[in-house]
Coordinates of C-alpha atoms and ligand atoms in Angstrom, one line a residue:
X30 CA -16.4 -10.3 16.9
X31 CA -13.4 -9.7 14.5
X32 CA -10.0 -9.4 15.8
X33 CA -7.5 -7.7 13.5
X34 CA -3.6 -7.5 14.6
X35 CA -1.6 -5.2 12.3
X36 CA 1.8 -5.7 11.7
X37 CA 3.9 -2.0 10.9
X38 CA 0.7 -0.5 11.8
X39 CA 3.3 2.7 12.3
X40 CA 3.6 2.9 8.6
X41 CA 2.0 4.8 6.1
X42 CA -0.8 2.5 5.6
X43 CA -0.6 1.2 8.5
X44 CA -1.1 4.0 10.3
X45 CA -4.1 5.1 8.9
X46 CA -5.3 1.5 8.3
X47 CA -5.1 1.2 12.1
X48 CA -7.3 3.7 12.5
X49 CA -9.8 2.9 10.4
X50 CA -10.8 -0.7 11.5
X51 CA -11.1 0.3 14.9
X52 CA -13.7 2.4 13.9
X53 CA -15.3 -0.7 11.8
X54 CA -15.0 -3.4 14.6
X55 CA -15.6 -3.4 18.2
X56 CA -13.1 -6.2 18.8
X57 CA -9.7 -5.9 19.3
X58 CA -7.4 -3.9 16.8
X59 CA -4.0 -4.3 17.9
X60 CA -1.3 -2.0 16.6
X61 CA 1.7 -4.6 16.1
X62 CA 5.1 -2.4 15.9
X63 CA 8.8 -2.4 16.1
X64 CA 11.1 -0.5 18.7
X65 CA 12.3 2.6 17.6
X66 CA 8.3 2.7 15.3
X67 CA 6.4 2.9 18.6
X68 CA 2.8 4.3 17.8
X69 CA 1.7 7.7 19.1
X70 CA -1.2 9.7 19.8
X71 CA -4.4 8.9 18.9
X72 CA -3.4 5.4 17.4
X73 CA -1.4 4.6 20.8
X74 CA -5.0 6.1 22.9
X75 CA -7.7 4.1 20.9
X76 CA -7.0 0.5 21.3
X77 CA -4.4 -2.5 22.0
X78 CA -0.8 -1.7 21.0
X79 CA 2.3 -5.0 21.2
X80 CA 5.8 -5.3 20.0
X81 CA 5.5 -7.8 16.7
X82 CA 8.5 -8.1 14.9
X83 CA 7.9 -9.8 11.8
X84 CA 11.2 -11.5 11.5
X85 CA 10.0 -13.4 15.0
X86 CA 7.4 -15.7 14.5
X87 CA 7.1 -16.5 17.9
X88 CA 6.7 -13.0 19.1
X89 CA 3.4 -12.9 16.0
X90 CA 1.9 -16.3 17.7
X91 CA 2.4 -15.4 21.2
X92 CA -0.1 -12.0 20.2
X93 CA -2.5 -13.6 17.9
X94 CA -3.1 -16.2 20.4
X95 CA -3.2 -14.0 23.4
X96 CA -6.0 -11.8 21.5
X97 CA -7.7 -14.5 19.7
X98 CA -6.9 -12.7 15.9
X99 CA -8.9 -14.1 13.0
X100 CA -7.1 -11.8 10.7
X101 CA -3.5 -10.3 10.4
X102 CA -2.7 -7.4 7.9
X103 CA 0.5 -7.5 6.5
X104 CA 2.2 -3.8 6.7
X105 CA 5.6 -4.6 7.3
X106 CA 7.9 -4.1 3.9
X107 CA 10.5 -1.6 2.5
X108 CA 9.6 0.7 0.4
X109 CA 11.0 -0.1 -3.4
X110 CA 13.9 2.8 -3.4
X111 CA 15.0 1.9 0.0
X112 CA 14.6 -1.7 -0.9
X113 CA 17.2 -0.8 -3.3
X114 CA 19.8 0.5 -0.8
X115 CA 19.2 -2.7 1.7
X116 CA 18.0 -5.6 -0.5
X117 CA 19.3 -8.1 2.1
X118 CA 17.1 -6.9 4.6
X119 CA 14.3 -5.8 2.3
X120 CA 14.3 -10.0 1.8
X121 CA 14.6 -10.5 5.3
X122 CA 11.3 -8.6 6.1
X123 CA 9.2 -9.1 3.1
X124 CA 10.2 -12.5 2.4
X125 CA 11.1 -14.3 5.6
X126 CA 8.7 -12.0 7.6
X127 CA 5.6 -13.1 5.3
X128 CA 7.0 -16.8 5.6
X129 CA 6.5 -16.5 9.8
X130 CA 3.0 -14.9 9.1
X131 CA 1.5 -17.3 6.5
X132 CA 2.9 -20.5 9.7
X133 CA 0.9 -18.5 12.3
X134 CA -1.9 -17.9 10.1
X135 CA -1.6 -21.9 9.0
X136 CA -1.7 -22.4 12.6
X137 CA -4.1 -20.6 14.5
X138 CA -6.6 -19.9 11.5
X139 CA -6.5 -16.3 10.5
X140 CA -6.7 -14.8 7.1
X141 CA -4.2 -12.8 5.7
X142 CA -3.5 -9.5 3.9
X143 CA -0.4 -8.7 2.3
X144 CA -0.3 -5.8 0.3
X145 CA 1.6 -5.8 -3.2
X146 CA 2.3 -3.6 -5.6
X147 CA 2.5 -2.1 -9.3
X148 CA 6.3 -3.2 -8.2
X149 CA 5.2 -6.5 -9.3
X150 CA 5.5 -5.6 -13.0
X151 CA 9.0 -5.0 -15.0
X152 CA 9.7 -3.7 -18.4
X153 CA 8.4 -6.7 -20.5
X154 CA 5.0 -6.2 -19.5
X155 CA 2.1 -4.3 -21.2
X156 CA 2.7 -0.9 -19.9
X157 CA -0.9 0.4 -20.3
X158 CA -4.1 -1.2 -19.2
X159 CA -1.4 -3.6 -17.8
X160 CA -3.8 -6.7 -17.2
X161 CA -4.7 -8.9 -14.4
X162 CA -2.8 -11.8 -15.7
X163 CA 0.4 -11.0 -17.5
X164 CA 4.2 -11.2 -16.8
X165 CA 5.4 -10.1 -13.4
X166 CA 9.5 -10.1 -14.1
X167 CA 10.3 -6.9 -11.8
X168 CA 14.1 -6.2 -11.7
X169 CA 14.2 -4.6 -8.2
X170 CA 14.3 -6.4 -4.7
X171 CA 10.7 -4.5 -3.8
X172 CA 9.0 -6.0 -6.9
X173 CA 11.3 -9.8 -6.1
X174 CA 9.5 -9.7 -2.3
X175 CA 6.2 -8.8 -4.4
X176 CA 6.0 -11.2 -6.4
X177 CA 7.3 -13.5 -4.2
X178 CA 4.7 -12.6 -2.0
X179 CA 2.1 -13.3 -4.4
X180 CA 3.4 -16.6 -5.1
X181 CA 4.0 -17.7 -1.3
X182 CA 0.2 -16.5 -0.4
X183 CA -1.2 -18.4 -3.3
X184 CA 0.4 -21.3 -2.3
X185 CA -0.7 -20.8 1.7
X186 CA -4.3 -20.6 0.3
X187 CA -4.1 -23.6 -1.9
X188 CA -1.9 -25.8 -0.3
X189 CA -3.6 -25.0 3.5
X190 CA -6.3 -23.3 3.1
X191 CA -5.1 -20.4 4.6
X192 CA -7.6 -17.2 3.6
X193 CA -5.0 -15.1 2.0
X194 CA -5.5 -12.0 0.2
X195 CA -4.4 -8.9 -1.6
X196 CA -4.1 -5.9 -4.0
X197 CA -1.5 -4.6 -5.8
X198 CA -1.7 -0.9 -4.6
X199 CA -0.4 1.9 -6.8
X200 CA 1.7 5.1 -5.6
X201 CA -0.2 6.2 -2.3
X202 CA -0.9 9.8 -1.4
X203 CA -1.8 10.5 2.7
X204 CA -1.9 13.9 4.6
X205 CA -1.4 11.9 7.7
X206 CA 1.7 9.4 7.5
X207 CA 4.5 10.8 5.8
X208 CA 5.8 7.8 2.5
X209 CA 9.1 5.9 3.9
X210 CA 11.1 6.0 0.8
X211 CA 8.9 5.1 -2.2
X212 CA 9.5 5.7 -6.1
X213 CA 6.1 7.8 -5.6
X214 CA 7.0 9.6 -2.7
X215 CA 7.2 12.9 -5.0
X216 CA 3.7 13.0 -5.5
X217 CA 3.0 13.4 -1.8
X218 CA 5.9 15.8 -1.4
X219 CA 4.5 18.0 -3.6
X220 CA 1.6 18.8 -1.8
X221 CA 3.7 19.9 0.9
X222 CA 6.2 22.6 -1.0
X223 CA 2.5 23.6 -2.4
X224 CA 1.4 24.8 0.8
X225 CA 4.4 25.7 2.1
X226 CA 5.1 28.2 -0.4
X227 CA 8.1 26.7 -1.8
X228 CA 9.2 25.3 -5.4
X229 CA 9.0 21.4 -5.6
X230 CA 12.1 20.3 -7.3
X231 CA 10.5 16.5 -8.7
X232 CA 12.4 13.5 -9.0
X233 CA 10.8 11.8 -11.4
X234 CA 11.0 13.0 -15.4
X235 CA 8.2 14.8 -16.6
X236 CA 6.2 12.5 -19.1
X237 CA 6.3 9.8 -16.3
X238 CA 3.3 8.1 -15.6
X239 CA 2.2 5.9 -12.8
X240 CA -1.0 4.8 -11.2
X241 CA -1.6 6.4 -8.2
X242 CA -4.4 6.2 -4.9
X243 CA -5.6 8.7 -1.9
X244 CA -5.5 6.4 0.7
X245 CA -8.8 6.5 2.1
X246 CA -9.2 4.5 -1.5
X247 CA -6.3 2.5 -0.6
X248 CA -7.9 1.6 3.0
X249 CA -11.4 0.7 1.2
X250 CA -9.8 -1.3 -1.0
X251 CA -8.1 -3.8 1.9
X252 CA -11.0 -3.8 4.1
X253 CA -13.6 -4.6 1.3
X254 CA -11.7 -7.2 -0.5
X255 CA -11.0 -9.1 3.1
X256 CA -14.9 -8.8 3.8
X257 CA -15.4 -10.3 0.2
X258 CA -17.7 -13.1 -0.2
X259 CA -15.0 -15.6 -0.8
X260 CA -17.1 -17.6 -3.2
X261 CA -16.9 -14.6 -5.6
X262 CA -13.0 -14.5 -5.6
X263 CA -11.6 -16.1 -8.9
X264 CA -8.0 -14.3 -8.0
X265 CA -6.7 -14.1 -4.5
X266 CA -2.8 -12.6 -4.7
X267 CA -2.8 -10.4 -5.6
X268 CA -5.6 -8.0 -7.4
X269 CA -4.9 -4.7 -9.7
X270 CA -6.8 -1.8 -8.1
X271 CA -6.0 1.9 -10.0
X272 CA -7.9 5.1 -9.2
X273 CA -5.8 7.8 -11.2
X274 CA -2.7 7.9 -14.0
X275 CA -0.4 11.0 -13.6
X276 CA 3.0 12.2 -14.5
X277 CA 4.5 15.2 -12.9
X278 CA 3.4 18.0 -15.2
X279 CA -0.3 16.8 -14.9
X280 CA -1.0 17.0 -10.8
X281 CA 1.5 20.2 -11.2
X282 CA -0.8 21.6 -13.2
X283 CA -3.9 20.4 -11.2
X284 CA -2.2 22.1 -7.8
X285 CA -1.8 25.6 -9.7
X286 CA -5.8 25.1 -10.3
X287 CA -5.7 25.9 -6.3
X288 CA -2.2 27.4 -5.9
X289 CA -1.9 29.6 -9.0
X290 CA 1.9 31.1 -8.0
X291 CA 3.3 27.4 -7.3
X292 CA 6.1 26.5 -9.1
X293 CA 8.5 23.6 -9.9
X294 CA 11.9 22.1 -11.2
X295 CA 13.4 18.5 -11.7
X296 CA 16.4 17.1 -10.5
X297 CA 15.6 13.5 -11.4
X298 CA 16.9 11.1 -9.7
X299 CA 18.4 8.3 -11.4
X300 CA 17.8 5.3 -8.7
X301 CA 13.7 6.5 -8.3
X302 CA 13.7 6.8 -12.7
X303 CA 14.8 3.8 -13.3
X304 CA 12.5 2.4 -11.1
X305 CA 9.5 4.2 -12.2
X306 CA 9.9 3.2 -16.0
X307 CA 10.0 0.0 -15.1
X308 CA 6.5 0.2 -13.6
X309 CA 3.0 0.5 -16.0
X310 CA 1.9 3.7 -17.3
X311 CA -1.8 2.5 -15.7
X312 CA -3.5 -0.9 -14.8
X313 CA -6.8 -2.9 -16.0
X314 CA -8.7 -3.1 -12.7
X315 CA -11.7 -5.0 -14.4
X316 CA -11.1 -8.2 -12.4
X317 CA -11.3 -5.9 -8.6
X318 CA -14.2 -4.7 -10.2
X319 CA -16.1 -8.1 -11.0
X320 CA -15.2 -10.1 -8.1
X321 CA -15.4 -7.8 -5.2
X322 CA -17.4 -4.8 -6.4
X323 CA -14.0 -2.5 -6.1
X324 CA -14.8 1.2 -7.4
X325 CA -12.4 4.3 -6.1
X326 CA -14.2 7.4 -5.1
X327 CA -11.0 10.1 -5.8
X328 CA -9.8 11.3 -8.7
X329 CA -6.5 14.1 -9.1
X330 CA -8.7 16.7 -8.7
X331 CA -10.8 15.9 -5.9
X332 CA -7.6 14.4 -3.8
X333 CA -5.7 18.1 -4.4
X334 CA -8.5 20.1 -2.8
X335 CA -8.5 17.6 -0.1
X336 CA -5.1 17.5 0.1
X337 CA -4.3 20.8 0.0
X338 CA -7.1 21.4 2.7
X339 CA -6.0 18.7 4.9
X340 CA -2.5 19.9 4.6
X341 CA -3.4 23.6 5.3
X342 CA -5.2 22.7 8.8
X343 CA -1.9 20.8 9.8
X344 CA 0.5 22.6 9.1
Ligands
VAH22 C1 7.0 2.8 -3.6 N1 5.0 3.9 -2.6 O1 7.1 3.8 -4.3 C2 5.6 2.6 -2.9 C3 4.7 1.8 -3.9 C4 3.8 1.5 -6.2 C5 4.6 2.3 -5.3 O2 4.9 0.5 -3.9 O3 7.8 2.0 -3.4

């Protein structure tokens, strides 16, 4: 029987993530947050719930040995544009944090997933069909605890043994967690001036494009690559996964498909730009592909009329 701790399972991956492997394993899935992040509802009613700061390795032990965990996703980070505004503590959780998780998990056996990012990537890398293997030289403090992480969960795996894997997840787009702060926040934003009836003023420059991911995609992704047949794996941290390339105009467009009087502006915002034309236009996914069968199931269109659907019964 599998049991899964998840640390910032209050997040917006984390939330849903949560979720979701409950309903894949009878064991224990215990929500790992922070005071002040304390889970609610449904993800507080359906299973195990413990205070894990990730700057305290001791407190991560004392609840991976108390409920036997064989595997510890990773959830805790700040988000690249808040990264920005507190770089110190951005290392403090990403860095230091993963450095506590990687001990337990030399420790006590588990595997480990650690999510990074597109943020991995800088301007001196191939911007489209960036590849598998290329240059990761990122010039913000998300994309230095990225790589970083890469590089640290690598070693853990090579050096230990430890079973540590990961993808690098594009821009993620949920009707359920709101994003905490992202470069690609807009894109989720969006969806909510759309319903609401209100014009989206976008931060990001038309002609912009990143990869982005519904996150049901985003969930498949983690839980299929850390039920992987290891023998398969030629990469380990961390793996390009893309579902869909857009810039603003183009999911503008797709929303008036469903929302024909929506409109929008730009105010771009310099910090979130910057960031953003750093990042690739798109990524080569081939090697997710080969290794651990990855395929996403959404594209734009079929994400908008679930979004908008989703967002329409909440709201
Ligand atoms: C961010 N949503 O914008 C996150 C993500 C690739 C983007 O890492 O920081």
């Amino acid at each position: 029987m599998k049991n899964v701790l998840i640390i910032g399972s209050t997040g917006q991956i984390g939330t849903e993530l949560t979720l979701e492997l409950r309903k894949r394993y009878q064991g224990n899935v215990v929500a790992g947050y922070i005071p002040g992040a304390e889970p609610k509802g449904e993800l507080l009613e359906t299973g195990p719930a413990e205070i894990v700061d990730i700057t305290s390795g001791s407190q991560i032990a004392e609840v991976v040995s108390t409920y036997k965990i064989d595997t510890i996703y990773n959830l805790a980070a700040l988000l690249s544009a808040v990264a920005e505004a507190k770089p110190q503590l951005a290392w403090k959780v990403g860095m230091d944090g993963l450095f506590n998780v990687l001990e337990v998990a030399r420790q006590y056996k588990c595997a480990v997933f650690t999510p990074s990012s597109i943020g991995v990537f800088g301007n001196n890398t191939p911007k489209d069909k960036t590849p598998q293997d290329t240059i990761r030289n990122p010039r913000t403090m998300y994309g230095v605890t990225k790589v970083g992480g890469e590089l640290l969960s690598d070693y853990y795996y090579i050096r230990f043994g430890v079973d540590t894997r990961s993808v690098r997840f594009p821009g993620l787009i949920s009707y359920i967690a709101p994003p905490g702060g992202g470069t690609t926040d807009y894109a989720v934003d969006i969806y909510y001036s759309a319903i609401r009836g209100t014009r989206f003023v976008c931060p990001i420059a038309a002609g912009t494009f990143m990869d982005m991911m519904y996150m049901p995609d985003a969930l498949h992704a983690a839980i299929q690559l850390m039920e992987a047949d290891p023998a398969r794996l030629v990469h380990r941290n961390a793996f390009n996964v893309a579902a869909m390339s857009f810039d603003p105009e183009i999911i503008y467009e797709n929303i008036r498909r469903y929302v024909p009087d929506f409109t929008m502006a730009y105010d771009v915002d310099p910090l979130r730009q910057s960031i953003a034309d750093s990042w690739p236009n798109s990524l080569d996914d081939t090697c997710a592909r080969e290794e651990w069968d990855w395929r996403p199931a959404y594209d734009l269109d079929m994400m908008t009329q679930d979004m908008l659907s989703k967002l329409r019964a909440r709201i």
